[in-house]
mmCIF file of N, CA and C in Angstrom:
data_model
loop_
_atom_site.group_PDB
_atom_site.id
_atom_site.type_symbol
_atom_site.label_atom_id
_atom_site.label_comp_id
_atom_site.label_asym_id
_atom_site.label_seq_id
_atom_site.Cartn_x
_atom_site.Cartn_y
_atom_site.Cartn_z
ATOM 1 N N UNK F 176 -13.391 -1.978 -18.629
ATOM 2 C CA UNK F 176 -12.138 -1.924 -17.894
ATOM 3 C C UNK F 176 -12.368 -1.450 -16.460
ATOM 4 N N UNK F 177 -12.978 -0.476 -16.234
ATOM 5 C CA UNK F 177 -13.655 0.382 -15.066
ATOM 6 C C UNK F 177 -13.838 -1.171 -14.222
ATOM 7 N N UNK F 178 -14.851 -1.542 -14.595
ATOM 8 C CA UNK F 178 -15.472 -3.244 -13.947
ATOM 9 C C UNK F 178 -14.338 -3.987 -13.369
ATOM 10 N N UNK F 179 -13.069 -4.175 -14.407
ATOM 11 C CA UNK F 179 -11.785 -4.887 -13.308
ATOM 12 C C UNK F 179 -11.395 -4.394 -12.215
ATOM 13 N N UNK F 180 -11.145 -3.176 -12.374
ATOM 14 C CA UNK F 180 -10.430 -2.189 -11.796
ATOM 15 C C UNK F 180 -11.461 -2.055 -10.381
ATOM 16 N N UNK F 181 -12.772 -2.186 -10.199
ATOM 17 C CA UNK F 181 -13.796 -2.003 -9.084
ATOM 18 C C UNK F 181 -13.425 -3.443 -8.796
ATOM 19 N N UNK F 182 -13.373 -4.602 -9.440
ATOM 20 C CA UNK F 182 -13.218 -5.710 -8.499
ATOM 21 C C UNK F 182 -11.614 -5.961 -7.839
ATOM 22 N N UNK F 183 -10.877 -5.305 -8.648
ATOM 23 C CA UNK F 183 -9.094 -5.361 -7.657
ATOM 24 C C UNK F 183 -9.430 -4.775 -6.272
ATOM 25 N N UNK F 184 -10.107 -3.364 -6.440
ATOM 26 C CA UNK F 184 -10.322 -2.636 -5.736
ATOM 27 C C UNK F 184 -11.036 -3.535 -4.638
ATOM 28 N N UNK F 185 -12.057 -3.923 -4.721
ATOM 29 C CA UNK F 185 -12.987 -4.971 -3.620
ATOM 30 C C UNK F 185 -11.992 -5.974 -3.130
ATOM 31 N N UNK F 186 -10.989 -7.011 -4.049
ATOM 32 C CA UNK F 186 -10.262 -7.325 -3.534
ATOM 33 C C UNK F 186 -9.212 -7.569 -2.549
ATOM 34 N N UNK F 187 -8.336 -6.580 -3.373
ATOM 35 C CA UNK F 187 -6.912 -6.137 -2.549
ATOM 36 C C UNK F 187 -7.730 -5.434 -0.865
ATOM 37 N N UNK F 188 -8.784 -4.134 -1.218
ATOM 38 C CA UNK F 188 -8.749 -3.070 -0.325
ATOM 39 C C UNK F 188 -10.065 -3.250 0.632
ATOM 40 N N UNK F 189 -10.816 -4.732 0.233
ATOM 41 C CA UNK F 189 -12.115 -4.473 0.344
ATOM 42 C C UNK F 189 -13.096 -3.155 0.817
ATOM 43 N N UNK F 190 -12.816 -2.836 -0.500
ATOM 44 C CA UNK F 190 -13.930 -1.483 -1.007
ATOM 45 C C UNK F 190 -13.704 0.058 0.596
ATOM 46 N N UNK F 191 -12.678 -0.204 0.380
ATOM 47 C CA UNK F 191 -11.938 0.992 1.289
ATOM 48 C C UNK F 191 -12.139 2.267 0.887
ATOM 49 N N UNK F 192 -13.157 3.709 1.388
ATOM 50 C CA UNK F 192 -13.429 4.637 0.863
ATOM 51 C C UNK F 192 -12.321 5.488 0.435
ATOM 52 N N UNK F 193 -11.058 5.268 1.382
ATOM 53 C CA UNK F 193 -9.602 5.598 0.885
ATOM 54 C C UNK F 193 -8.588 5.257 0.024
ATOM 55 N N UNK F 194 -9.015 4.502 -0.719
ATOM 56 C CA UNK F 194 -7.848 4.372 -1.586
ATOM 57 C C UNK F 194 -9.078 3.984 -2.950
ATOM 58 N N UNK F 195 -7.912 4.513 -4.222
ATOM 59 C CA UNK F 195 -8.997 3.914 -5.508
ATOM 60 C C UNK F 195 -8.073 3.342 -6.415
ATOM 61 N N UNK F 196 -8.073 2.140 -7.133
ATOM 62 C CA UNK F 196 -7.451 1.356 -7.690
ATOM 63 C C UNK F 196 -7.385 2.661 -8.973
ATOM 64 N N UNK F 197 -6.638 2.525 -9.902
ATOM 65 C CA UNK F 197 -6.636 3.242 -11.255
ATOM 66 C C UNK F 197 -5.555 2.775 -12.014
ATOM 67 N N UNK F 198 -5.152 1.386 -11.999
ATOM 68 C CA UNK F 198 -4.926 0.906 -12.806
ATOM 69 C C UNK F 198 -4.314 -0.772 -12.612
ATOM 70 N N UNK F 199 -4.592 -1.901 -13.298
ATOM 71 C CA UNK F 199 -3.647 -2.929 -13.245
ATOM 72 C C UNK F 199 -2.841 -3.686 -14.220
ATOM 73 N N UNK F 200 -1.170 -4.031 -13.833
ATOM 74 C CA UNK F 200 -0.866 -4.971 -15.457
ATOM 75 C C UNK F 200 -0.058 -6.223 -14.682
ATOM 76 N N UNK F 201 -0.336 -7.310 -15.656
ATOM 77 C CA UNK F 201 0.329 -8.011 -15.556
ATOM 78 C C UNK F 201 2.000 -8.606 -15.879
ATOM 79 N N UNK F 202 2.702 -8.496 -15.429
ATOM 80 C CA UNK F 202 3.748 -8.847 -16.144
ATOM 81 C C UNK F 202 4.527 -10.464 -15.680
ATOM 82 N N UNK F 203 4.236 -11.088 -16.435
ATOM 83 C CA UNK F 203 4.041 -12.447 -16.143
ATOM 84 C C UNK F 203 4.069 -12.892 -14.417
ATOM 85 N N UNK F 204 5.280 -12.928 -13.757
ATOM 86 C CA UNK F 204 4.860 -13.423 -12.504
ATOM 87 C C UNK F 204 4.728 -12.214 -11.680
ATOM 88 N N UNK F 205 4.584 -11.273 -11.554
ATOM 89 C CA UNK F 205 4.442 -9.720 -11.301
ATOM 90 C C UNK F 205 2.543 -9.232 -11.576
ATOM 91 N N UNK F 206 2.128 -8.807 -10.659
ATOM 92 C CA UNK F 206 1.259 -8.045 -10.944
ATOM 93 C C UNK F 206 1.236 -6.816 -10.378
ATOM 94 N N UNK F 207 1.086 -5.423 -10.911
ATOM 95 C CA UNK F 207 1.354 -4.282 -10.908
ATOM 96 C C UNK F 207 -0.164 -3.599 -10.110
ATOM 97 N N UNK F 208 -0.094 -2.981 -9.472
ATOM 98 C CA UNK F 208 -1.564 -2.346 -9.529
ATOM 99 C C UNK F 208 -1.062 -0.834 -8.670
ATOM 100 N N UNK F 209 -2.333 0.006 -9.478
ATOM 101 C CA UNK F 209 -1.621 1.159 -9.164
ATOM 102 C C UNK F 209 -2.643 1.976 -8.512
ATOM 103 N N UNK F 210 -2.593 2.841 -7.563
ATOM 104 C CA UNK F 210 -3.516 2.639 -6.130
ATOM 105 C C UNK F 210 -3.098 4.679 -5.903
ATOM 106 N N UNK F 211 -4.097 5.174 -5.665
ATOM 107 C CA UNK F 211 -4.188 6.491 -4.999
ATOM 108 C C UNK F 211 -4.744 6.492 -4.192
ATOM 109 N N UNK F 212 -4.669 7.744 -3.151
ATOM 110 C CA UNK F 212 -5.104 7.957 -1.909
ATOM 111 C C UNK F 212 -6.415 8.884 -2.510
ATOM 112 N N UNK F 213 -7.570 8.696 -1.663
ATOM 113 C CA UNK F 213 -8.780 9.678 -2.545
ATOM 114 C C UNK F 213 -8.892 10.747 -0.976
ATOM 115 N N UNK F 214 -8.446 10.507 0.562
ATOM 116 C CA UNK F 214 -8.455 12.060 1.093
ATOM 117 C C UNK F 214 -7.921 13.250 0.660
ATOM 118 N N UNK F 215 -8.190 14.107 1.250
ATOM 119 C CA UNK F 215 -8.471 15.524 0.473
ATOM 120 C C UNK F 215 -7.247 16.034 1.453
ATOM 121 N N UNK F 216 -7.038 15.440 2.799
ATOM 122 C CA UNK F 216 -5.992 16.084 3.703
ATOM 123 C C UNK F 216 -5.832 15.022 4.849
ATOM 124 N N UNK F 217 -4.309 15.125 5.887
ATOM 125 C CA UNK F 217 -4.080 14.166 6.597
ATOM 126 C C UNK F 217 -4.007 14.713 7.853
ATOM 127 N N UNK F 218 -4.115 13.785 8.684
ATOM 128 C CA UNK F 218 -3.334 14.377 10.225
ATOM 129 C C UNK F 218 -2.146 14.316 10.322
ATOM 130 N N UNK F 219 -1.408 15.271 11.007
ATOM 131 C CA UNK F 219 0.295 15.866 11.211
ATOM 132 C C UNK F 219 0.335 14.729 12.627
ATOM 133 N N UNK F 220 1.380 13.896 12.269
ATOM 134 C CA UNK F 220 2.022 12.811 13.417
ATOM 135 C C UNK F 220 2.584 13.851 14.327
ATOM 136 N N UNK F 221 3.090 15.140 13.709
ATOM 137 C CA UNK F 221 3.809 15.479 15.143
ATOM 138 C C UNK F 221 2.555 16.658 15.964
ATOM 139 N N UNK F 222 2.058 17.505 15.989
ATOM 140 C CA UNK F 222 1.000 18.545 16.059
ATOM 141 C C UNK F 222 -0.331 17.693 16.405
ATOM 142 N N UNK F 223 -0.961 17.171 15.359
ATOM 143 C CA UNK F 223 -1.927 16.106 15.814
ATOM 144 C C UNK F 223 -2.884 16.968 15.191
ATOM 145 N N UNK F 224 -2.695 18.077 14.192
ATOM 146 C CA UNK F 224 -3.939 18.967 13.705
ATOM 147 C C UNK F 224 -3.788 18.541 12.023
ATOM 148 N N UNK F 225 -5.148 18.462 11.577
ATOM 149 C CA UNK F 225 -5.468 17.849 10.262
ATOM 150 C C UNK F 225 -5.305 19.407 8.992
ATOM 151 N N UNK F 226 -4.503 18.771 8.276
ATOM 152 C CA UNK F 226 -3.956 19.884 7.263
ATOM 153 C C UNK F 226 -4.356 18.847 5.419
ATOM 154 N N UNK F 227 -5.002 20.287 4.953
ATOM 155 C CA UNK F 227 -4.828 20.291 3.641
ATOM 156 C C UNK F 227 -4.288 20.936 2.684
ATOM 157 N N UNK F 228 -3.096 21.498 3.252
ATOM 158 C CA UNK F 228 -1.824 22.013 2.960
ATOM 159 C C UNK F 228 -1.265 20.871 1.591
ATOM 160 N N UNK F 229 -1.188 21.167 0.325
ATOM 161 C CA UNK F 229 -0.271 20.049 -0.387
ATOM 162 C C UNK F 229 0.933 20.634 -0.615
ATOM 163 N N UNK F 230 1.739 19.436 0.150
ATOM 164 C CA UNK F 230 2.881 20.067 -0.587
ATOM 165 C C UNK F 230 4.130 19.239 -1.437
ATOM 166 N N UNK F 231 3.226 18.191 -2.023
ATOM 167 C CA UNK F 231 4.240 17.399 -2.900
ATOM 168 C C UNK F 231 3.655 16.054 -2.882
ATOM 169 N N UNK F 232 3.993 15.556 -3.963
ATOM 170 C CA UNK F 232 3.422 13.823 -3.971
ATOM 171 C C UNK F 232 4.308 12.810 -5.058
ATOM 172 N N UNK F 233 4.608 12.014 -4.379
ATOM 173 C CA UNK F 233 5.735 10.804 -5.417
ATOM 174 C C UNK F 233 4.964 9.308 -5.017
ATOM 175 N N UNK F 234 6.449 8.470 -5.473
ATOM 176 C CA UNK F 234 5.377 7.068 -5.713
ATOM 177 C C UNK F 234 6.114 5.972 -4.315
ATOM 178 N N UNK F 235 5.381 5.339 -4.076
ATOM 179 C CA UNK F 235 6.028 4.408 -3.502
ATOM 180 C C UNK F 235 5.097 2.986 -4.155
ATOM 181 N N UNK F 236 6.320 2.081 -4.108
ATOM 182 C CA UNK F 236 6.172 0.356 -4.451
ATOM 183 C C UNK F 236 6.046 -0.497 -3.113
ATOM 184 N N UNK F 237 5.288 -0.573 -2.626
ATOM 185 C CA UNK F 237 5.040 -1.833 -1.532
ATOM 186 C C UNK F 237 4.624 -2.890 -1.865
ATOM 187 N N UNK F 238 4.877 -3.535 -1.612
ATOM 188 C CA UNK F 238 5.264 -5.057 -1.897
ATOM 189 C C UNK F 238 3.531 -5.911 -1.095
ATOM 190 N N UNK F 239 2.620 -6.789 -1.622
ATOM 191 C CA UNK F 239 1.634 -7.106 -0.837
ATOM 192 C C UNK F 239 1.738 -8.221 -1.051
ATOM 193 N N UNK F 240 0.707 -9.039 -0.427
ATOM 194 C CA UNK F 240 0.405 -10.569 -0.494
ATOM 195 C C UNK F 240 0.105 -10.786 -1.838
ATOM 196 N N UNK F 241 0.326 -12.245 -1.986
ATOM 197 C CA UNK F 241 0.712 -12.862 -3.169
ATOM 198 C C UNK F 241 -0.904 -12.894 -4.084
ATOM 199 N N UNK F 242 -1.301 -13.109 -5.252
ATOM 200 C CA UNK F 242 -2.416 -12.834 -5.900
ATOM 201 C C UNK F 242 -2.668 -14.438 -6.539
ATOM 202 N N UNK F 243 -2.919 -15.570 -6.153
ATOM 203 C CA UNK F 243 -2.888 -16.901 -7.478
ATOM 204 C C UNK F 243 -1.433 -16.813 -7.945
ATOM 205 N N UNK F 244 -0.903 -17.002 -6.666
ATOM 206 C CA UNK F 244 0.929 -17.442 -7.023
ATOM 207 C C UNK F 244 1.712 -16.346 -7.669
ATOM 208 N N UNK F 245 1.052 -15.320 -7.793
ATOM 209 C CA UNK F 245 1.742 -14.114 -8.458
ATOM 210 C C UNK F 245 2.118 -13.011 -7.307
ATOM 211 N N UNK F 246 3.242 -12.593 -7.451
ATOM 212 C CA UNK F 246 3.323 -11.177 -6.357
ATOM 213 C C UNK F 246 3.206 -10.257 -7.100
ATOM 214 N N UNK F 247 2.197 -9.337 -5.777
ATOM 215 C CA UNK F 247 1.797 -8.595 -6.198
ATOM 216 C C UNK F 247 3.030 -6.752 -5.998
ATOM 217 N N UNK F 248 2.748 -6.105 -6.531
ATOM 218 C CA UNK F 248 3.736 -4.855 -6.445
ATOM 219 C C UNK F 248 2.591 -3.628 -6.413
ATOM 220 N N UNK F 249 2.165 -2.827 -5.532
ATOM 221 C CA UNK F 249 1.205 -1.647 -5.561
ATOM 222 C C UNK F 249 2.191 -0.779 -6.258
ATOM 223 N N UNK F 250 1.657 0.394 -6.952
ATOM 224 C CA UNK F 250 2.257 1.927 -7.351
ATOM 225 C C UNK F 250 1.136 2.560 -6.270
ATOM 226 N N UNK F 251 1.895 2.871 -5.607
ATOM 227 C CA UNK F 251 1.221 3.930 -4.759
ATOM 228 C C UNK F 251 1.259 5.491 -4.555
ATOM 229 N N UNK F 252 0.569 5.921 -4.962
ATOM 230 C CA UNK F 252 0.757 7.685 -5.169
ATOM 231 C C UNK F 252 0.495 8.085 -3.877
ATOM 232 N N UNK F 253 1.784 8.857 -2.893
ATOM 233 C CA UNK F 253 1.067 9.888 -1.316
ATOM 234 C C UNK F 253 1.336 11.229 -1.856
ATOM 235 N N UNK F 254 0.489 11.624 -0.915
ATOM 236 C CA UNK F 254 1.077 13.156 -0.320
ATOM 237 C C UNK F 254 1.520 13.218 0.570
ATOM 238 N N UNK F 255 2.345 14.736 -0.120
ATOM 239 C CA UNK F 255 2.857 15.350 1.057
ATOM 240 C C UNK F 255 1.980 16.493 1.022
ATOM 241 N N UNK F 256 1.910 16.487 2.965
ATOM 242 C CA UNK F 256 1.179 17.670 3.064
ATOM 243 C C UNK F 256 2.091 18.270 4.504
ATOM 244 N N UNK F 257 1.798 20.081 4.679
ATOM 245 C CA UNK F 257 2.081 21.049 5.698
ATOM 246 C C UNK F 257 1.571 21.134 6.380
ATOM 247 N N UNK F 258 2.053 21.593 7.483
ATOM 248 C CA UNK F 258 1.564 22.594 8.396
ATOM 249 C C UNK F 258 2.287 22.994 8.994
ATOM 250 N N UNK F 259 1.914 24.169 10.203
ATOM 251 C CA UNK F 259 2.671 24.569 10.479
ATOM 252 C C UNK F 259 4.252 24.298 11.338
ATOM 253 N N UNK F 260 4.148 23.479 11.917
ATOM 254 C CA UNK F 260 5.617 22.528 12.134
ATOM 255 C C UNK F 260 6.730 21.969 10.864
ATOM 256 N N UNK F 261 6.235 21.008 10.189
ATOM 257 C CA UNK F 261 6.972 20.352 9.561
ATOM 258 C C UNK F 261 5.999 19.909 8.107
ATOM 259 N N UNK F 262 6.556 19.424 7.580
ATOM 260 C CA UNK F 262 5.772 18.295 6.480
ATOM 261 C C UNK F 262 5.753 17.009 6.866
ATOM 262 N N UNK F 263 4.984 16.148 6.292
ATOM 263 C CA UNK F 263 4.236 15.226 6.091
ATOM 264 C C UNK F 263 3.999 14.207 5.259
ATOM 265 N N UNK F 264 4.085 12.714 5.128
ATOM 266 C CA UNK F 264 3.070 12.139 4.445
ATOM 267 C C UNK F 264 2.157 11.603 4.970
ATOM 268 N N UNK F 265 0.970 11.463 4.329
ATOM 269 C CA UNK F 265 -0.079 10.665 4.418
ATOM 270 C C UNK F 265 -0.146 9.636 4.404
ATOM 271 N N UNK F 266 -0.389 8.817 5.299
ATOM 272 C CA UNK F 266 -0.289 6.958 5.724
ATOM 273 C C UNK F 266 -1.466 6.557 5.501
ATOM 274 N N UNK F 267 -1.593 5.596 4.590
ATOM 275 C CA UNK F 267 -3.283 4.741 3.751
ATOM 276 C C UNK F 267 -3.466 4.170 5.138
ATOM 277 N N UNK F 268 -4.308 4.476 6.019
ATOM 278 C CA UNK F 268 -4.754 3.493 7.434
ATOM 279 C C UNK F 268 -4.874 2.005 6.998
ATOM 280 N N UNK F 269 -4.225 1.055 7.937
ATOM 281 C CA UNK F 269 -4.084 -0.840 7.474
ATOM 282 C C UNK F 269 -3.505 -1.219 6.580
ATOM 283 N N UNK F 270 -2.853 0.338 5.482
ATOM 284 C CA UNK F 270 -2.263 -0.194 4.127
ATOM 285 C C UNK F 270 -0.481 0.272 4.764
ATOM 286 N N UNK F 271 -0.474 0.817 4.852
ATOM 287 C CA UNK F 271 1.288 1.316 4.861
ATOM 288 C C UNK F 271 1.907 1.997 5.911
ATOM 289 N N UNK F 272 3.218 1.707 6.372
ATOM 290 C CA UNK F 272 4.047 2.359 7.465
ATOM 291 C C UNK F 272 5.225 2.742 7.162
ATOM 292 N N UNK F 273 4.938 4.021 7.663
ATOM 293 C CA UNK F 273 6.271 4.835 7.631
ATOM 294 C C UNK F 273 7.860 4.091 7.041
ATOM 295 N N UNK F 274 8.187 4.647 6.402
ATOM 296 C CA UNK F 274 9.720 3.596 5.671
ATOM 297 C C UNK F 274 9.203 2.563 5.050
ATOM 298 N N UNK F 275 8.340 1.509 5.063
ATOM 299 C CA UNK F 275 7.636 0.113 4.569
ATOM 300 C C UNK F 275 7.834 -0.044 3.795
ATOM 301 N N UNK F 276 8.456 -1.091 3.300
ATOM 302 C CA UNK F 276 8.795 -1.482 1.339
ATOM 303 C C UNK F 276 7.633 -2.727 1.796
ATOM 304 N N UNK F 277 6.598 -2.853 2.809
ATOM 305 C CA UNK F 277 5.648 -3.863 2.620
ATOM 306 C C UNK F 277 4.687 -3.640 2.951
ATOM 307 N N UNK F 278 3.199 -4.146 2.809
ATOM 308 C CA UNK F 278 2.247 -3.274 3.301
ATOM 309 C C UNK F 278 1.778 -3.999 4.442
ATOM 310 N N UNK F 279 1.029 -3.466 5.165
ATOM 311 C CA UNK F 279 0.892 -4.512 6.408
ATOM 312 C C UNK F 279 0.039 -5.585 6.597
ATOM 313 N N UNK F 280 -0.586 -5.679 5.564
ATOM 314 C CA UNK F 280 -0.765 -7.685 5.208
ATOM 315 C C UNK F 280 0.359 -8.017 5.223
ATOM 316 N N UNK F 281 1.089 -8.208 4.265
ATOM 317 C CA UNK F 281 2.251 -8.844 4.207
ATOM 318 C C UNK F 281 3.373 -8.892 4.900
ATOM 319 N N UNK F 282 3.277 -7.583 5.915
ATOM 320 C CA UNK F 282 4.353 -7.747 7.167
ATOM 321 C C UNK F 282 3.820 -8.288 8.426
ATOM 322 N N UNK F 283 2.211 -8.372 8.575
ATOM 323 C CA UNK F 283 2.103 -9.502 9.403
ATOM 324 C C UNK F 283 1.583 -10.529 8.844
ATOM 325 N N UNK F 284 1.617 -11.036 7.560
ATOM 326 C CA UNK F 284 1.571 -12.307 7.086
ATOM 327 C C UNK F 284 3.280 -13.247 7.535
ATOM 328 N N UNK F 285 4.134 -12.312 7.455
ATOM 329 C CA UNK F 285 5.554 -13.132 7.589
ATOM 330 C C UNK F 285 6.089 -12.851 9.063
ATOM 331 N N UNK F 286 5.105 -11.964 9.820
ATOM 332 C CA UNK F 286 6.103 -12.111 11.421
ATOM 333 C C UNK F 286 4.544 -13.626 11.678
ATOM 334 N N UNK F 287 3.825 -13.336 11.294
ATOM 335 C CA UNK F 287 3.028 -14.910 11.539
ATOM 336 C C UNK F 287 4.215 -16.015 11.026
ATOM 337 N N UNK F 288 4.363 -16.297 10.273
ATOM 338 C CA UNK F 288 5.152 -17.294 9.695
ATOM 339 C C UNK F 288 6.416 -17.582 10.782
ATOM 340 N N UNK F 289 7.136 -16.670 10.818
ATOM 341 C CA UNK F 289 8.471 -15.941 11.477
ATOM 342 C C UNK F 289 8.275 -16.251 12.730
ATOM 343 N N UNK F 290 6.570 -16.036 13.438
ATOM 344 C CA UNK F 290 6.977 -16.488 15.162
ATOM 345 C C UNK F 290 6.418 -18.072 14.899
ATOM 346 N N UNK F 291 5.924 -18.729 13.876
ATOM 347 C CA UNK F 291 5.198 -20.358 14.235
ATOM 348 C C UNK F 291 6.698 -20.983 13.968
ATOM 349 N N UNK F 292 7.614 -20.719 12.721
ATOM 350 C CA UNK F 292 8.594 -21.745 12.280
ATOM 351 C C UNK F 292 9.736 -21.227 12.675
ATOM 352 N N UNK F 293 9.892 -19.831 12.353
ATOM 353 C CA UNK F 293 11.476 -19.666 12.962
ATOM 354 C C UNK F 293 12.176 -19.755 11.984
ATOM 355 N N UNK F 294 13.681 -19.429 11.632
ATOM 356 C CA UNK F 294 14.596 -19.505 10.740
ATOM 357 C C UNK F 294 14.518 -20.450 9.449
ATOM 358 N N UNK F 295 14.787 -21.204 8.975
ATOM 359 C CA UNK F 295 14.862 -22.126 7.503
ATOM 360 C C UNK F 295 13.347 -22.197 7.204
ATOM 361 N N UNK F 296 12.962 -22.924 8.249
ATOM 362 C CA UNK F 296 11.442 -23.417 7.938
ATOM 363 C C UNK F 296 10.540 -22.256 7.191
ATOM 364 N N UNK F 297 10.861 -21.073 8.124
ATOM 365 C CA UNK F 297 10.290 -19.989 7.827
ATOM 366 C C UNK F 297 10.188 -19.435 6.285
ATOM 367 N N UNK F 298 11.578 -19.368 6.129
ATOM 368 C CA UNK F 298 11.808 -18.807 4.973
ATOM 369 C C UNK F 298 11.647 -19.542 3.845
ATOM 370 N N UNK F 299 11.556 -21.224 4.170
ATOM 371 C CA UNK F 299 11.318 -21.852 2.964
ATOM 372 C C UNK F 299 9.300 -21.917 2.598
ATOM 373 N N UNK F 300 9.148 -21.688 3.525
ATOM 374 C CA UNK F 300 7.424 -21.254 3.653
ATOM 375 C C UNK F 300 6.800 -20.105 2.896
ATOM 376 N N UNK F 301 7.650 -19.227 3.251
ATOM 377 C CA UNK F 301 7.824 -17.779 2.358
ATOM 378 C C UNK F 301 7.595 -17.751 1.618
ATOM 379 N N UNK F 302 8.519 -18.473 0.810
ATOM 380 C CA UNK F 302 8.935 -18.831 -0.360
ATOM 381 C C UNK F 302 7.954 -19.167 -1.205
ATOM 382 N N UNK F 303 7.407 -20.087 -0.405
ATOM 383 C CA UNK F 303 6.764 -21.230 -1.436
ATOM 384 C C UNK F 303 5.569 -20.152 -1.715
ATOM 385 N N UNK F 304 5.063 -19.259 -0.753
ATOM 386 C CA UNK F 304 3.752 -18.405 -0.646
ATOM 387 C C UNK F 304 3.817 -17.282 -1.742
ATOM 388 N N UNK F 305 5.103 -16.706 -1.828
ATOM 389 C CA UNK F 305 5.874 -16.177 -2.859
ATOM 390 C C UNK F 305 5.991 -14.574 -2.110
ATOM 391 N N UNK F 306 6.241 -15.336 -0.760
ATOM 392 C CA UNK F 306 7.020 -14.065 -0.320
ATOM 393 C C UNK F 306 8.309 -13.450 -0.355
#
């Protein structure tokens, strides 16, 4: 099982020292995969000083590019981390942005789409990609 789970990982993240796959399911046109952050601590957006302060962690679902006609759905586990200003989460670098229900393949997979076709075309393109 380990063996799938290292090739999603090569896949989706190509072999990104930050993030570790730990788990995938299928549910017919749905594929699930469930993704942790492996740093130990983040940099504070507002301060700019690196804290390993934890102070809380939940899930987020971002939405990625499509897998062999299947969309895909990450479980993504962050932290939250402190310091002395404010709290924090931790942003997967190339994977996720602030508020994002998408990850950023897939949000510049569709402003690509979005600036070549434009309105209908666009969206029927989307579509078909199974965005």
């Amino acid at each position: 099982m380990r063996e799938v789970l290292l090739r999603w990982e090569e896949l989706l993240f190509l072999a990104d020292p930050g993030i570790r796959v730990e788990s995938a399911q299928e549910d017919g046109e749905v594929i699930r995969v469930g993704v942790r952050c492996r740093t130990a601590g983040s940099r504070c957006p507002g301060c700019g000083r690196c804290s390993g302060r934890l102070h809380g962690s939940y899930l987020r679902f971002p939405a990625d590019l499509p897998v062999a006609g299947r969309r895909v759905v990450l479980r993504l586990g962050v932290r939250r981390f402190s310091c002395a200003r404010r709290t924090f989460v931790a942003q997967v670098a190339d994977l996720t942005r602030r508020y994002s229900q998408r990850t950023e393949r897939m949000r510049s997979a569709l402003a690509e789409v979005g600036l070549a076709l434009a309105g209908c075309a666009g969206a029927r393109l989307a579509d078909v990609f199974g965005a």
